[in-house]
C-alpha positions as YAML, in Angstrom:
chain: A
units: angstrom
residues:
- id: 1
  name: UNK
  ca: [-41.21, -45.45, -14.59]
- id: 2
  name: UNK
  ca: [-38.37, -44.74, -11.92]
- id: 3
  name: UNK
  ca: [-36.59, -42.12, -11.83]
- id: 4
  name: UNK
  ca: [-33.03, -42.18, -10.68]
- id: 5
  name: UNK
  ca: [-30.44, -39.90, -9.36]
- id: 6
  name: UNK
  ca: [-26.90, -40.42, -9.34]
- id: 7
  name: UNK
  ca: [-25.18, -38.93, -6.90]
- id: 8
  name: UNK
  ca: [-21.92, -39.68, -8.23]
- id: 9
  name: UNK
  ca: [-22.38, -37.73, -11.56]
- id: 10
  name: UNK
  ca: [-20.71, -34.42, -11.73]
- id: 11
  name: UNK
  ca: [-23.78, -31.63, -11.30]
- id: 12
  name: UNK
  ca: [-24.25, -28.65, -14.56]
- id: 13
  name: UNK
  ca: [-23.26, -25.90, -12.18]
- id: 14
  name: UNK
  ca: [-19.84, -28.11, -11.85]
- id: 15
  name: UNK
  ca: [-19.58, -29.01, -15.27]
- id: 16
  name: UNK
  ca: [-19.80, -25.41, -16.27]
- id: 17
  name: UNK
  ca: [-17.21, -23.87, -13.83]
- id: 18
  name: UNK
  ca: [-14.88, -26.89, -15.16]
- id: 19
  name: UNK
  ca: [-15.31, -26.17, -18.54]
- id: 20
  name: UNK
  ca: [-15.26, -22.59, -18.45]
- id: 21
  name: UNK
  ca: [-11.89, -21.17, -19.48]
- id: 22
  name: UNK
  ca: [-10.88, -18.35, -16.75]
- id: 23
  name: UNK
  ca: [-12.77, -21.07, -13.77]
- id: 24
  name: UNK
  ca: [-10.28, -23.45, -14.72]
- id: 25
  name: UNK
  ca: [-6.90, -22.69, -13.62]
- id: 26
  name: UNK
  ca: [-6.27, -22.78, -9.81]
- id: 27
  name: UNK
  ca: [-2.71, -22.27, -7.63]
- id: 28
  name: UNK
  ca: [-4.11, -25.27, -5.58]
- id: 29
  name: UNK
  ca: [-4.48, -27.48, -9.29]
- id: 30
  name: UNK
  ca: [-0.93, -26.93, -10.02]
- id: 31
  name: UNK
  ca: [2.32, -27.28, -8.49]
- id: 32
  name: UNK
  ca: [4.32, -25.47, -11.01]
- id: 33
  name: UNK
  ca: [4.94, -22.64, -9.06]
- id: 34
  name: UNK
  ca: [6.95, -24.27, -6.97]
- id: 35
  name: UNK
  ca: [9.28, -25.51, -9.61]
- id: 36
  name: UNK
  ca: [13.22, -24.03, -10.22]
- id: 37
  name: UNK
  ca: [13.00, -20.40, -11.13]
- id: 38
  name: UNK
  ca: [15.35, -20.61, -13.67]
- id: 39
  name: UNK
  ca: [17.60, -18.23, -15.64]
- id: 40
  name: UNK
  ca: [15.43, -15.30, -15.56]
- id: 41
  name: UNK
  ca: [14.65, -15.60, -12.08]
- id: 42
  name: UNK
  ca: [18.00, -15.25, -11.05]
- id: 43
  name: UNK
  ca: [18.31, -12.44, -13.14]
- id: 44
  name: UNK
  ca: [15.66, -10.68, -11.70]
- id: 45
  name: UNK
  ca: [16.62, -11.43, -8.38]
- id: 46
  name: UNK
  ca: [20.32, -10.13, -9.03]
- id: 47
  name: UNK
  ca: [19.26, -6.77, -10.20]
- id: 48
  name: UNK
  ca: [16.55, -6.36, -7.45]
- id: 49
  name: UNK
  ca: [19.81, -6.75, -5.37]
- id: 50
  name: UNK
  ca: [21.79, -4.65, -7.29]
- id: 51
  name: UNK
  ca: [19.13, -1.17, -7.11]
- id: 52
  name: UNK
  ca: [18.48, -2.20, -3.10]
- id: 53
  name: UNK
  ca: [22.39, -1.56, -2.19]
- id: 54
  name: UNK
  ca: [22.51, 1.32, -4.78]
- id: 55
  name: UNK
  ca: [19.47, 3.22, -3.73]
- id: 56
  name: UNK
  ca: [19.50, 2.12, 0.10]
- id: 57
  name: UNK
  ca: [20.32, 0.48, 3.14]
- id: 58
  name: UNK
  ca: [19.79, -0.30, 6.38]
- id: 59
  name: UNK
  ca: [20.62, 1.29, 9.39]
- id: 60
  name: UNK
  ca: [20.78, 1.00, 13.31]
- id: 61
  name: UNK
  ca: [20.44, 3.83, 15.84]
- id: 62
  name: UNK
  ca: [23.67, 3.44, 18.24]
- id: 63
  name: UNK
  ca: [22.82, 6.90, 20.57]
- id: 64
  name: UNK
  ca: [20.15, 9.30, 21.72]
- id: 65
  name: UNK
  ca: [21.11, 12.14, 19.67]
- id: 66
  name: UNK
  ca: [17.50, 12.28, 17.42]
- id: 67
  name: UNK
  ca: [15.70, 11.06, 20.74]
- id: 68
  name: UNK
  ca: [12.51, 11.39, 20.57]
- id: 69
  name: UNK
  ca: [12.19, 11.37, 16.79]
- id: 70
  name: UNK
  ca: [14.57, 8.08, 16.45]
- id: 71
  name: UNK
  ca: [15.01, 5.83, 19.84]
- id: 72
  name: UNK
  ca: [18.63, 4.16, 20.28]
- id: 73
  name: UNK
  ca: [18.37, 0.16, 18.63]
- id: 74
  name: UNK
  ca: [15.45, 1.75, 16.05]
- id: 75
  name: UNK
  ca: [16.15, -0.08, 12.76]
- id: 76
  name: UNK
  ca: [15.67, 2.42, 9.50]
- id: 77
  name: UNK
  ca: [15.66, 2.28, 6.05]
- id: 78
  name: UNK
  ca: [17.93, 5.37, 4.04]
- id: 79
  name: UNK
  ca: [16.44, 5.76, 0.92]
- id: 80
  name: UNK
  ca: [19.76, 7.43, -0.60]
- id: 81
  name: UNK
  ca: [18.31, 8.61, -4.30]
- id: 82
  name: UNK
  ca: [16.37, 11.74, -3.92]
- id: 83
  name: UNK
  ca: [19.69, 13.13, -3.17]
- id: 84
  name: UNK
  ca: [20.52, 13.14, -6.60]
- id: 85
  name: UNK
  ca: [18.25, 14.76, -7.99]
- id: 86
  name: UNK
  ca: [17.34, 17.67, -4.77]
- id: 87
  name: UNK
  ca: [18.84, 19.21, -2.34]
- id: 88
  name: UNK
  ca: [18.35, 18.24, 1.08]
- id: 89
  name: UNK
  ca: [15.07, 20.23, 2.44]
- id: 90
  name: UNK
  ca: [14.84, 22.04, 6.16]
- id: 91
  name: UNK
  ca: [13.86, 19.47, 8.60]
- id: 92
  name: UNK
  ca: [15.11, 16.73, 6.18]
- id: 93
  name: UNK
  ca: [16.95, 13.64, 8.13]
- id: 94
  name: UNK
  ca: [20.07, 12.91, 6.39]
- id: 95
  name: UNK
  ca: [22.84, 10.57, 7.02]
- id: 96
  name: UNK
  ca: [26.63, 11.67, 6.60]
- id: 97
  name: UNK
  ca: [29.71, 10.17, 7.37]
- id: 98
  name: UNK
  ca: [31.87, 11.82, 9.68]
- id: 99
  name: UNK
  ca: [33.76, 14.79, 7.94]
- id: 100
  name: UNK
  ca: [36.35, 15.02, 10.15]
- id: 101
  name: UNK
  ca: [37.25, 11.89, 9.97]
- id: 102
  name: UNK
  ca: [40.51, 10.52, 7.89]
- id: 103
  name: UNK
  ca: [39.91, 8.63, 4.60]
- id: 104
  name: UNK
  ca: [41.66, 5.73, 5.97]
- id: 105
  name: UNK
  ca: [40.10, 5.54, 9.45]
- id: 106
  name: UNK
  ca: [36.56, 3.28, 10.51]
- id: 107
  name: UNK
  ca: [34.55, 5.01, 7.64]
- id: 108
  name: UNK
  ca: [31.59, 2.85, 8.75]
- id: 109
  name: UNK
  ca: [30.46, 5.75, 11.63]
- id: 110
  name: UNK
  ca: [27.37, 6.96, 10.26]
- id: 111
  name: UNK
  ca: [25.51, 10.33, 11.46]
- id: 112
  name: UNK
  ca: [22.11, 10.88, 11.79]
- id: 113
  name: UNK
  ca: [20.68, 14.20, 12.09]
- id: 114
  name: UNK
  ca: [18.26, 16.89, 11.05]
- id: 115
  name: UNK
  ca: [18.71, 20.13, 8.60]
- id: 116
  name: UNK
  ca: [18.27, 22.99, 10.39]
- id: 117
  name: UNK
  ca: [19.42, 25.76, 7.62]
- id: 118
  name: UNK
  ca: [21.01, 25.27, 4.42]
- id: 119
  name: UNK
  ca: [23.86, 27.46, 2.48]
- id: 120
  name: UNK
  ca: [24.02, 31.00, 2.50]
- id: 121
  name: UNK
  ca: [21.77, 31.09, 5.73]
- id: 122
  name: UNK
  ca: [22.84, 32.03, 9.29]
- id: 123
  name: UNK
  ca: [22.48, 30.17, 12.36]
- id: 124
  name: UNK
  ca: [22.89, 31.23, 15.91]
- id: 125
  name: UNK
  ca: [21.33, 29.39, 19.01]
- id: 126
  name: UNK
  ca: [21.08, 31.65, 22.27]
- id: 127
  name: UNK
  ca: [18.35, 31.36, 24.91]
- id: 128
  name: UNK
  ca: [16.97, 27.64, 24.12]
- id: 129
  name: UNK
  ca: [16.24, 28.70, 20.96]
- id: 130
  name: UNK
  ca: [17.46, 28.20, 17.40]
- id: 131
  name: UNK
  ca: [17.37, 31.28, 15.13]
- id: 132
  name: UNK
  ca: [18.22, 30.90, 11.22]
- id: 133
  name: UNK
  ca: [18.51, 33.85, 9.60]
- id: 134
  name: UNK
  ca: [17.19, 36.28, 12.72]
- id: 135
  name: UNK
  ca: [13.84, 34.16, 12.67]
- id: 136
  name: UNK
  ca: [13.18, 31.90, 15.51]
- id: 137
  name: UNK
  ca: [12.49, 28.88, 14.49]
- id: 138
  name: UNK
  ca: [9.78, 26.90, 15.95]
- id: 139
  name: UNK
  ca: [10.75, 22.85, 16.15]
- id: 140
  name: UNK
  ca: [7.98, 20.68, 17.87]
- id: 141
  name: UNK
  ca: [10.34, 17.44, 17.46]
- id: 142
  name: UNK
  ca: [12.96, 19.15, 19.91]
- id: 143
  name: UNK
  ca: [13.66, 16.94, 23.04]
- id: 144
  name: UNK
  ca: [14.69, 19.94, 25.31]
- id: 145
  name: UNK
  ca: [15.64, 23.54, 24.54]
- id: 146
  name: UNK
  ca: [19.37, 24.09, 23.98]
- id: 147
  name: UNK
  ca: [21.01, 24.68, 27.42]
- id: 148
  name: UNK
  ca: [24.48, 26.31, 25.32]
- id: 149
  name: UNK
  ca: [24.82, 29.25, 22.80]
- id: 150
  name: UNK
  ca: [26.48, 29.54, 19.72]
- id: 151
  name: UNK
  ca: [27.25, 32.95, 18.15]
- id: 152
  name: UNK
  ca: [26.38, 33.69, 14.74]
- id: 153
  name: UNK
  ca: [27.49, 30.98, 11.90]
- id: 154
  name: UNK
  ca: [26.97, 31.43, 8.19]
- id: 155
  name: UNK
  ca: [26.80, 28.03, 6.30]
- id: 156
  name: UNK
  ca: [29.29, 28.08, 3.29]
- id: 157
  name: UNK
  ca: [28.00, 27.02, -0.26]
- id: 158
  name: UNK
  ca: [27.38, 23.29, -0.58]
- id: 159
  name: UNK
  ca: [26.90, 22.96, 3.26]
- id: 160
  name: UNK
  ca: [24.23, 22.61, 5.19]
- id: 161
  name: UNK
  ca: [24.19, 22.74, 9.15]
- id: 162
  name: UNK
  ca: [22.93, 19.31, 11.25]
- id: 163
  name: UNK
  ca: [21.82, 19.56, 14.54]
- id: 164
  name: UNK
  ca: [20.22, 16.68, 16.68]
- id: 165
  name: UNK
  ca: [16.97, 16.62, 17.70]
- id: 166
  name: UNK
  ca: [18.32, 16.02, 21.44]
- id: 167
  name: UNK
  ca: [20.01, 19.40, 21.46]
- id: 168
  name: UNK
  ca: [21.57, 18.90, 24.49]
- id: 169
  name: UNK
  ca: [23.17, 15.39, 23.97]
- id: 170
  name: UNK
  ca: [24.00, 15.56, 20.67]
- id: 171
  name: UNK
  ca: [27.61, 15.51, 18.36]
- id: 172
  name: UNK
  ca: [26.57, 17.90, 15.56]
- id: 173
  name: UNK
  ca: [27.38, 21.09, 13.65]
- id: 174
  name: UNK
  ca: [27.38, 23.20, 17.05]
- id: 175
  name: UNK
  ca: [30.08, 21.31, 18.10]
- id: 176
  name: UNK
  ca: [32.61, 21.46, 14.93]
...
């Protein structure tokens, strides 16, 4: 008696991995994924959309006022929701529009700075250093030391007072 082998027979181990349920679906065995998303799709897609340009959006550095903690042409993300629900922290980088600025004029100019004290405090910068509240305040993100002074400023109620971490090159709340 011979015995013969086909080689063209499917093997058990193959058989079994065919047959068995979870084995038997593969990306590569189906091209429906890359059929028309349809209906649902879009809808998903639109409010994706929708909570990006709500909650944030993209912004480019233009100068070297937060240098070295942001470099001018640094590309960021402003996640613009936590602001609802807290007040901005100390050391917190926020992004304002221009308050001096008309209602009718370029309302695209975007600041960028840091928190340095928040309402109710004091701030008064003399001798390259920054002192909130009588305490010097010790900032290891500071480019240089301030080379100006500013006499003591109290921060109103729903203020808080920006300063760039470039001190020295820097349009902030020393300078308004």
């Amino acid at each position: 008696m011979v015995c013969v082998m086909s080689f063209l027979r499917p093997s058990a181990l193959y058989q079994f991995l065919i047959s068995y349920p979870s084995l038997r679906w593969m990306p590569c065995q189906s091209w429906g994924f890359l059929r028309w998303p349809g209906l649902d799709g879009f809808s998903r897609l639109l409010v994706i959309v929708l909570l990006w340009s709500t909650f944030s959006e993209l912004r480019y550095i233009p100068s070297s006022s937060m240098y070295p903690t942001l470099r001018v042409g640094d590309r960021i993300i402003v996640e613009k929701a936590s602001y609802y629900v807290r007040s901005p922290a100390i050391h917190d980088i926020v992004t304002f529009r221009d308050p001096t600025q008309l209602s009718g004029d370029n309302t695209d100019v975007v600041f960028i700075k840091r928190v340095v004290a928040k309402a109710g405090d004091t701030v008064e910068i003399h001798q390259g250093g920054l002192y909130v509240n009588g305490i010097a305040q010790k900032e290891d993100f500071v480019l240089q030391p301030p080379t100006y002074t500013l006499n003591l400023t109290y921060v109103p109620e729903g203020h808080v007072y920006v300063l760039g971490d470039n001190r020295n090159n820097s349009y902030d709340s020393h300078v308004c």
